[in-house]
Amino acid sequence: MLLYSVASLGQATTEEPIEFSREKATIKYFLNEIEKTQDIKFLYDNTKIQVNREVTLPQKKLTLNTFFEAAFPKGTVTFIIRGKSIILKPTQKGKASQKKVTIKGYINDEGSGENLIGAHVYNIDEQEGVATNYYGFYSLTLPARKASIMYSYAGYQDQLFHINLQQDTTINIDLQPMQLEEVVVSADRPDPIQEVSTMGTVSLTSQQIKSRPVLAGEVDVIKALQLLPGVQSGHEGSAGLYVRGGGPDQNLILLDGVPVYNVSHLFGFMSVFNADAIQNVKLVKGAFPARYGGRLSSVVEISMKEGNNQEFHGEGAVGLVASKLTLEGPIAKGKTSFMISGRRTYIDLLARPFIKDNKETTSEGGTLTESPDGGYFFYDVNAKINHRFSDKDRIYFSAYSGLDKGYGEFETRESSSSETRESNSDSQLKWGSKIALLRWNHVINKKLFSNLSLSYSAYNFFAQNKFTETASNATETIQDFQQFRTSSGIDDWSVKLDVDYFPSPNHAIRAGLSYIDHVFSPNVVAIRSNEESDVTFNQQSIRANEFAAYVEDDIRISKKLQVNAGFHVSGFDVDNRLYVAWQPRLSGRYLLNDQMAIKGSYTRMTQFLNLLTNPGIGLPTDFWVPSTKSVLPQESDQYSLGWAYTHPVHEFEASVETYYKSMENLLEYKEGAGFLKLNENWQDKVTSGKGQSYGVEFFVRKKMGNTDGWVGYTLSWANRQFEALNSGKTFPYKFDRRHDISAVLDHQLTDKIRLSGNWVYGTGTALTLPQAEYIGLFDHTTLDQYSYRYLQHYSTRNDYRMRAYHRMDVSVSFSKKKKWGHREWVVSFYNLYSRRNPFYIEQRATEDFTSESREEKFRELTLFPIIPSVSYRFKF
């Protein structure tokens, strides 16, 4: 039967009348007229669809439904909707059993040769299709006969091929980006949201990230993710992620598939990811497929650019905080390419002339000379090389290195007629990450694809303070020396094998094995003085072995029902104890019609790593620790239910997701414990408990056109319960936010001017404040010898809230083509209306304890007023 467009285009579109210029013409003439007036594209094979046949319309003003009834005899043509396109094909009277063949290959960017992740390959005749995997590979099995194959990717021009398939064939496709005037910001995956079997997944392209307003002229990947529903920042300016009530350690952040354990530069105000080196970013916050494991809250997959294998290119930027440069090009054209990107701040270089300035003071007592020096900087470097041996074999090498370093030195020299005294205070603080990856892609056969990788990942933190003082006179010299040094870190070596199997267009099977060798060095502290030798605390490192295996199948049971089912099993060997975790995964979607679907999922996750977080300390003194005999692995169960809709013409996506997540064996410091208690093992300073989070997320997104963006709203609750904290009572998690709103908008005003902005709102951060205080005795040895101190009384943990947080950021970019390439000026305003958002609560007493009028007051401290910034970007 004829499939009318009612189910495909939506009632509003099909019932709107279209004004035709004439009543009698060829079908092709009318189709062209509809394309021009309705922003719809028709795709068809004119050897199978008689579009040159002349027809007479009943009148000039018709709806699409009425036009189709007049143009095509009933039961002869089928209409298929793919985004803004309508595919016309002859109706199949029946499918005879016949020989099957397979086409496979890679889909690449024509200009750069880079693989396109999630590009779509669609067999128009059979109404079946597949998407390319993470490495740009596809495999599609179809009947051995003439076929019309559509290759598409958002932001690229579609390619339609009419192929007479009689045997298995390799077809590599190079898709061409749209011309500049047609370029739109769009998602990197073209599949409509209602057709995907999983939920809670959002992708952002590099261009979308770069178009966001910036803080101090620097684009930030993590801050772009914070604008999505269900994702929160820790506090003002933070580069942390808190997803669906989880902590920062519960996010698995992968750079080219390698875990990154620290994502912060500049004391948490920037992330370590250079947007110029990034191809795309995917966030998974629910309905985790079985291939993911090791964390409870989210997975962030960040893929680096592969490098242009056709011609040499570069891009960079000069901002207020940092400058960066990215270079890419072919080593052997069409086969081997490279990409290298570097970024560095220059705050230390600009400030040095003002800081390093000797000051000399002379008085009757002698001469005092002061020599200060210090600074802070960070840098990061991304690099990648890939080589194509053949259509079956490719090898990649990726690397990242980043470092933050703060240093300060202060020298003084006092001299008099009788004595000379010199002192030197030297402080250092540095932290950084390194990763390296060697990866081999191999096409085993027409339906089987493998990826083997060997990787290294490390994060290290180091802080040191040295003080030396020398006093000398005519008879003797006395030297005093003190040193405090602390460090922590984690080092991983891992090997992983993933296999993708495509038995038919209705099945995409994945399986894999992995092994990680962990070495943890938690909180190694050493103290030295001229009176004592080294005193070291918690110096023993911990070694652990983690392994995992998974299998999953994304299966289309019917046209309406698609399911992703799988199983993940992981193990952790530490301290002669083996933990084994069995983790089932199930998600699916059911199409209500071609635009709408309902989705559901259940996910069980296990996490063997913990991040001990020190509240109130502004330094990166958090450190990673493993599960041990006394510290059990974290576990969670998450249930999700949602609704998804795509408007077929205007490319609007809408979704509503509700979730409930329970968590066990969460780790926190005990009351009064923390980083500065050096004489205790970290395992004696922590306690375990449980948590739960639940809420509903609303998301509306426009992906195409001159104007795009999204609006997200989250209503959520997040609670914790520990027997050793808050008298065992349930309390709100620190980052429990009842309401969270984000609105994002980009608009291409002209070919040269682009406007962008975002507005965010969030319920205030939960915190604990004292309710009362009283005078107590302190350090008394007899009844006659004592001193006073004030003791504070707390009732319930996190029972106060800071004021609500809200902020607007805007930016405008002015681009221009040059002979040498392309340049762009970006003017940005962070916190446009200068909202004084709370950052920290300070407690102060108006009088000392001897005064009867003593009063404790609390004051909110803010961090960022309106901050304008200018940056210059260029490409060549």
PDB file of N, CA and C in Angstrom, residues 798-847:
ATOM      1  N   ASN A 798      25.034  19.724  55.318  1.00  0.00           N
ATOM      2  CA  ASN A 798      24.548  20.346  54.075  1.00  0.00           C
ATOM      3  C   ASN A 798      23.097  20.806  54.180  1.00  0.00           C
ATOM      4  N   ASP A 799      22.760  21.455  55.303  1.00  0.00           N
ATOM      5  CA  ASP A 799      21.379  21.914  55.500  1.00  0.00           C
ATOM      6  C   ASP A 799      21.192  23.384  55.137  1.00  0.00           C
ATOM      7  N   TYR A 800      22.230  24.029  54.593  1.00  0.00           N
ATOM      8  CA  TYR A 800      22.115  25.405  54.111  1.00  0.00           C
ATOM      9  C   TYR A 800      22.407  25.437  52.613  1.00  0.00           C
ATOM     10  N   ARG A 801      21.959  26.506  51.979  1.00  0.00           N
ATOM     11  CA  ARG A 801      22.189  26.678  50.549  1.00  0.00           C
ATOM     12  C   ARG A 801      22.781  28.055  50.281  1.00  0.00           C
ATOM     13  N   MET A 802      23.740  28.116  49.377  1.00  0.00           N
ATOM     14  CA  MET A 802      24.158  29.407  48.855  1.00  0.00           C
ATOM     15  C   MET A 802      23.037  29.980  47.980  1.00  0.00           C
ATOM     16  N   ARG A 803      23.177  31.246  47.632  1.00  0.00           N
ATOM     17  CA  ARG A 803      22.219  31.840  46.720  1.00  0.00           C
ATOM     18  C   ARG A 803      22.258  31.129  45.365  1.00  0.00           C
ATOM     19  N   ALA A 804      21.181  31.229  44.632  1.00  0.00           N
ATOM     20  CA  ALA A 804      21.117  30.591  43.311  1.00  0.00           C
ATOM     21  C   ALA A 804      22.185  31.178  42.393  1.00  0.00           C
ATOM     22  N   TYR A 805      22.631  30.356  41.489  1.00  0.00           N
ATOM     23  CA  TYR A 805      23.668  30.751  40.528  1.00  0.00           C
ATOM     24  C   TYR A 805      23.021  30.992  39.168  1.00  0.00           C
ATOM     25  N   HIS A 806      23.323  32.127  38.561  1.00  0.00           N
ATOM     26  CA  HIS A 806      22.915  32.318  37.166  1.00  0.00           C
ATOM     27  C   HIS A 806      23.883  33.277  36.491  1.00  0.00           C
ATOM     28  N   ARG A 807      23.994  33.119  35.172  1.00  0.00           N
ATOM     29  CA  ARG A 807      25.033  33.847  34.426  1.00  0.00           C
ATOM     30  C   ARG A 807      24.673  33.837  32.943  1.00  0.00           C
ATOM     31  N   MET A 808      25.024  34.912  32.244  1.00  0.00           N
ATOM     32  CA  MET A 808      24.875  34.958  30.793  1.00  0.00           C
ATOM     33  C   MET A 808      26.219  35.281  30.154  1.00  0.00           C
ATOM     34  N   ASP A 809      26.553  34.535  29.121  1.00  0.00           N
ATOM     35  CA  ASP A 809      27.773  34.781  28.352  1.00  0.00           C
ATOM     36  C   ASP A 809      27.387  35.038  26.897  1.00  0.00           C
ATOM     37  N   VAL A 810      28.055  35.964  26.262  1.00  0.00           N
ATOM     38  CA  VAL A 810      27.797  36.239  24.852  1.00  0.00           C
ATOM     39  C   VAL A 810      29.125  36.435  24.127  1.00  0.00           C
ATOM     40  N   SER A 811      29.107  36.191  22.847  1.00  0.00           N
ATOM     41  CA  SER A 811      30.293  36.454  22.032  1.00  0.00           C
ATOM     42  C   SER A 811      29.869  36.764  20.610  1.00  0.00           C
ATOM     43  N   VAL A 812      30.709  37.489  19.917  1.00  0.00           N
ATOM     44  CA  VAL A 812      30.489  37.781  18.506  1.00  0.00           C
ATOM     45  C   VAL A 812      31.820  37.570  17.793  1.00  0.00           C
ATOM     46  N   SER A 813      31.770  36.882  16.680  1.00  0.00           N
ATOM     47  CA  SER A 813      32.988  36.595  15.924  1.00  0.00           C
ATOM     48  C   SER A 813      32.900  37.252  14.552  1.00  0.00           C
ATOM     49  N   PHE A 814      34.018  37.824  14.131  1.00  0.00           N
ATOM     50  CA  PHE A 814      34.121  38.494  12.836  1.00  0.00           C
ATOM     51  C   PHE A 814      35.164  37.740  12.013  1.00  0.00           C
ATOM     52  N   SER A 815      34.725  37.074  10.971  1.00  0.00           N
ATOM     53  CA  SER A 815      35.624  36.256  10.172  1.00  0.00           C
ATOM     54  C   SER A 815      35.839  36.889   8.805  1.00  0.00           C
ATOM     55  N   LYS A 816      36.987  36.588   8.226  1.00  0.00           N
ATOM     56  CA  LYS A 816      37.306  37.146   6.925  1.00  0.00           C
ATOM     57  C   LYS A 816      38.296  36.247   6.221  1.00  0.00           C
ATOM     58  N   LYS A 817      38.071  36.035   4.925  1.00  0.00           N
ATOM     59  CA  LYS A 817      39.016  35.279   4.122  1.00  0.00           C
ATOM     60  C   LYS A 817      40.208  36.154   3.754  1.00  0.00           C
ATOM     61  N   LYS A 818      41.370  35.554   3.849  1.00  0.00           N
ATOM     62  CA  LYS A 818      42.598  36.225   3.457  1.00  0.00           C
ATOM     63  C   LYS A 818      43.281  35.420   2.349  1.00  0.00           C
ATOM     64  N   LYS A 819      44.266  36.039   1.728  1.00  0.00           N
ATOM     65  CA  LYS A 819      45.011  35.322   0.696  1.00  0.00           C
ATOM     66  C   LYS A 819      45.690  34.084   1.272  1.00  0.00           C
ATOM     67  N   TRP A 820      46.141  34.201   2.505  1.00  0.00           N
ATOM     68  CA  TRP A 820      46.870  33.094   3.136  1.00  0.00           C
ATOM     69  C   TRP A 820      45.958  32.106   3.855  1.00  0.00           C
ATOM     70  N   GLY A 821      44.654  32.456   3.983  1.00  0.00           N
ATOM     71  CA  GLY A 821      43.749  31.554   4.682  1.00  0.00           C
ATOM     72  C   GLY A 821      42.524  32.249   5.230  1.00  0.00           C
ATOM     73  N   HIS A 822      42.344  32.170   6.525  1.00  0.00           N
ATOM     74  CA  HIS A 822      41.129  32.668   7.156  1.00  0.00           C
ATOM     75  C   HIS A 822      41.485  33.204   8.536  1.00  0.00           C
ATOM     76  N   ARG A 823      40.947  34.375   8.883  1.00  0.00           N
ATOM     77  CA  ARG A 823      41.175  34.923  10.213  1.00  0.00           C
ATOM     78  C   ARG A 823      39.842  35.245  10.871  1.00  0.00           C
ATOM     79  N   GLU A 824      39.863  35.272  12.215  1.00  0.00           N
ATOM     80  CA  GLU A 824      38.641  35.517  12.967  1.00  0.00           C
ATOM     81  C   GLU A 824      38.976  36.238  14.270  1.00  0.00           C
ATOM     82  N   TRP A 825      38.283  37.364  14.508  1.00  0.00           N
ATOM     83  CA  TRP A 825      38.345  38.059  15.782  1.00  0.00           C
ATOM     84  C   TRP A 825      37.119  37.658  16.589  1.00  0.00           C
ATOM     85  N   VAL A 826      37.338  37.315  17.852  1.00  0.00           N
ATOM     86  CA  VAL A 826      36.237  36.915  18.729  1.00  0.00           C
ATOM     87  C   VAL A 826      36.228  37.826  19.953  1.00  0.00           C
ATOM     88  N   VAL A 827      35.118  38.522  20.130  1.00  0.00           N
ATOM     89  CA  VAL A 827      34.920  39.362  21.317  1.00  0.00           C
ATOM     90  C   VAL A 827      33.892  38.665  22.197  1.00  0.00           C
ATOM     91  N   SER A 828      34.246  38.420  23.449  1.00  0.00           N
ATOM     92  CA  SER A 828      33.399  37.625  24.325  1.00  0.00           C
ATOM     93  C   SER A 828      33.222  38.330  25.667  1.00  0.00           C
ATOM     94  N   PHE A 829      32.042  38.139  26.261  1.00  0.00           N
ATOM     95  CA  PHE A 829      31.754  38.680  27.591  1.00  0.00           C
ATOM     96  C   PHE A 829      31.259  37.544  28.478  1.00  0.00           C
ATOM     97  N   TYR A 830      32.054  37.211  29.476  1.00  0.00           N
ATOM     98  CA  TYR A 830      31.683  36.204  30.464  1.00  0.00           C
ATOM     99  C   TYR A 830      30.945  36.909  31.594  1.00  0.00           C
ATOM    100  N   ASN A 831      29.766  36.372  31.967  1.00  0.00           N
ATOM    101  CA  ASN A 831      28.945  36.974  33.024  1.00  0.00           C
ATOM    102  C   ASN A 831      28.537  38.387  32.615  1.00  0.00           C
ATOM    103  N   LEU A 832      27.772  38.487  31.554  1.00  0.00           N
ATOM    104  CA  LEU A 832      27.460  39.752  30.898  1.00  0.00           C
ATOM    105  C   LEU A 832      26.859  40.786  31.856  1.00  0.00           C
ATOM    106  N   TYR A 833      25.895  40.391  32.695  1.00  0.00           N
ATOM    107  CA  TYR A 833      25.277  41.369  33.596  1.00  0.00           C
ATOM    108  C   TYR A 833      25.927  41.356  34.989  1.00  0.00           C
ATOM    109  N   SER A 834      27.150  40.808  35.057  1.00  0.00           N
ATOM    110  CA  SER A 834      28.006  40.875  36.249  1.00  0.00           C
ATOM    111  C   SER A 834      27.289  40.406  37.509  1.00  0.00           C
ATOM    112  N   ARG A 835      26.666  39.258  37.416  1.00  0.00           N
ATOM    113  CA  ARG A 835      26.014  38.646  38.565  1.00  0.00           C
ATOM    114  C   ARG A 835      27.076  38.257  39.594  1.00  0.00           C
ATOM    115  N   ARG A 836      26.878  38.663  40.859  1.00  0.00           N
ATOM    116  CA  ARG A 836      27.808  38.327  41.938  1.00  0.00           C
ATOM    117  C   ARG A 836      27.467  36.944  42.476  1.00  0.00           C
ATOM    118  N   ASN A 837      27.908  35.928  41.740  1.00  0.00           N
ATOM    119  CA  ASN A 837      27.591  34.561  42.129  1.00  0.00           C
ATOM    120  C   ASN A 837      28.463  34.116  43.292  1.00  0.00           C
ATOM    121  N   PRO A 838      27.885  33.438  44.286  1.00  0.00           N
ATOM    122  CA  PRO A 838      28.673  33.004  45.449  1.00  0.00           C
ATOM    123  C   PRO A 838      29.679  31.931  45.075  1.00  0.00           C
ATOM    124  N   PHE A 839      30.874  32.053  45.606  1.00  0.00           N
ATOM    125  CA  PHE A 839      31.932  31.082  45.374  1.00  0.00           C
ATOM    126  C   PHE A 839      32.346  30.390  46.668  1.00  0.00           C
ATOM    127  N   TYR A 840      32.331  31.128  47.779  1.00  0.00           N
ATOM    128  CA  TYR A 840      32.826  30.605  49.050  1.00  0.00           C
ATOM    129  C   TYR A 840      32.146  31.362  50.183  1.00  0.00           C
ATOM    130  N   ILE A 841      31.861  30.681  51.286  1.00  0.00           N
ATOM    131  CA  ILE A 841      31.279  31.302  52.476  1.00  0.00           C
ATOM    132  C   ILE A 841      32.379  31.479  53.516  1.00  0.00           C
ATOM    133  N   GLU A 842      32.584  32.729  53.918  1.00  0.00           N
ATOM    134  CA  GLU A 842      33.602  33.048  54.912  1.00  0.00           C
ATOM    135  C   GLU A 842      32.928  33.331  56.252  1.00  0.00           C
ATOM    136  N   GLN A 843      33.469  32.755  57.307  1.00  0.00           N
ATOM    137  CA  GLN A 843      32.932  32.953  58.648  1.00  0.00           C
ATOM    138  C   GLN A 843      33.870  33.867  59.433  1.00  0.00           C
ATOM    139  N   ARG A 844      33.311  34.925  60.016  1.00  0.00           N
ATOM    140  CA  ARG A 844      34.127  35.893  60.748  1.00  0.00           C
ATOM    141  C   ARG A 844      33.441  36.265  62.060  1.00  0.00           C
ATOM    142  N   ALA A 845      34.281  36.501  63.086  1.00  0.00           N
ATOM    143  CA  ALA A 845      33.781  36.973  64.372  1.00  0.00           C
ATOM    144  C   ALA A 845      33.983  38.481  64.450  1.00  0.00           C
ATOM    145  N   THR A 846      32.948  39.203  64.928  1.00  0.00           N
ATOM    146  CA  THR A 846      33.056  40.656  65.018  1.00  0.00           C
ATOM    147  C   THR A 846      33.946  41.099  66.174  1.00  0.00           C
ATOM    148  N   GLU A 847      34.046  40.296  67.236  1.00  0.00           N
ATOM    149  CA  GLU A 847      34.890  40.629  68.389  1.00  0.00           C
ATOM    150  C   GLU A 847      35.606  39.373  68.847  1.00  0.00           C
TER     151      GLU A 847
END
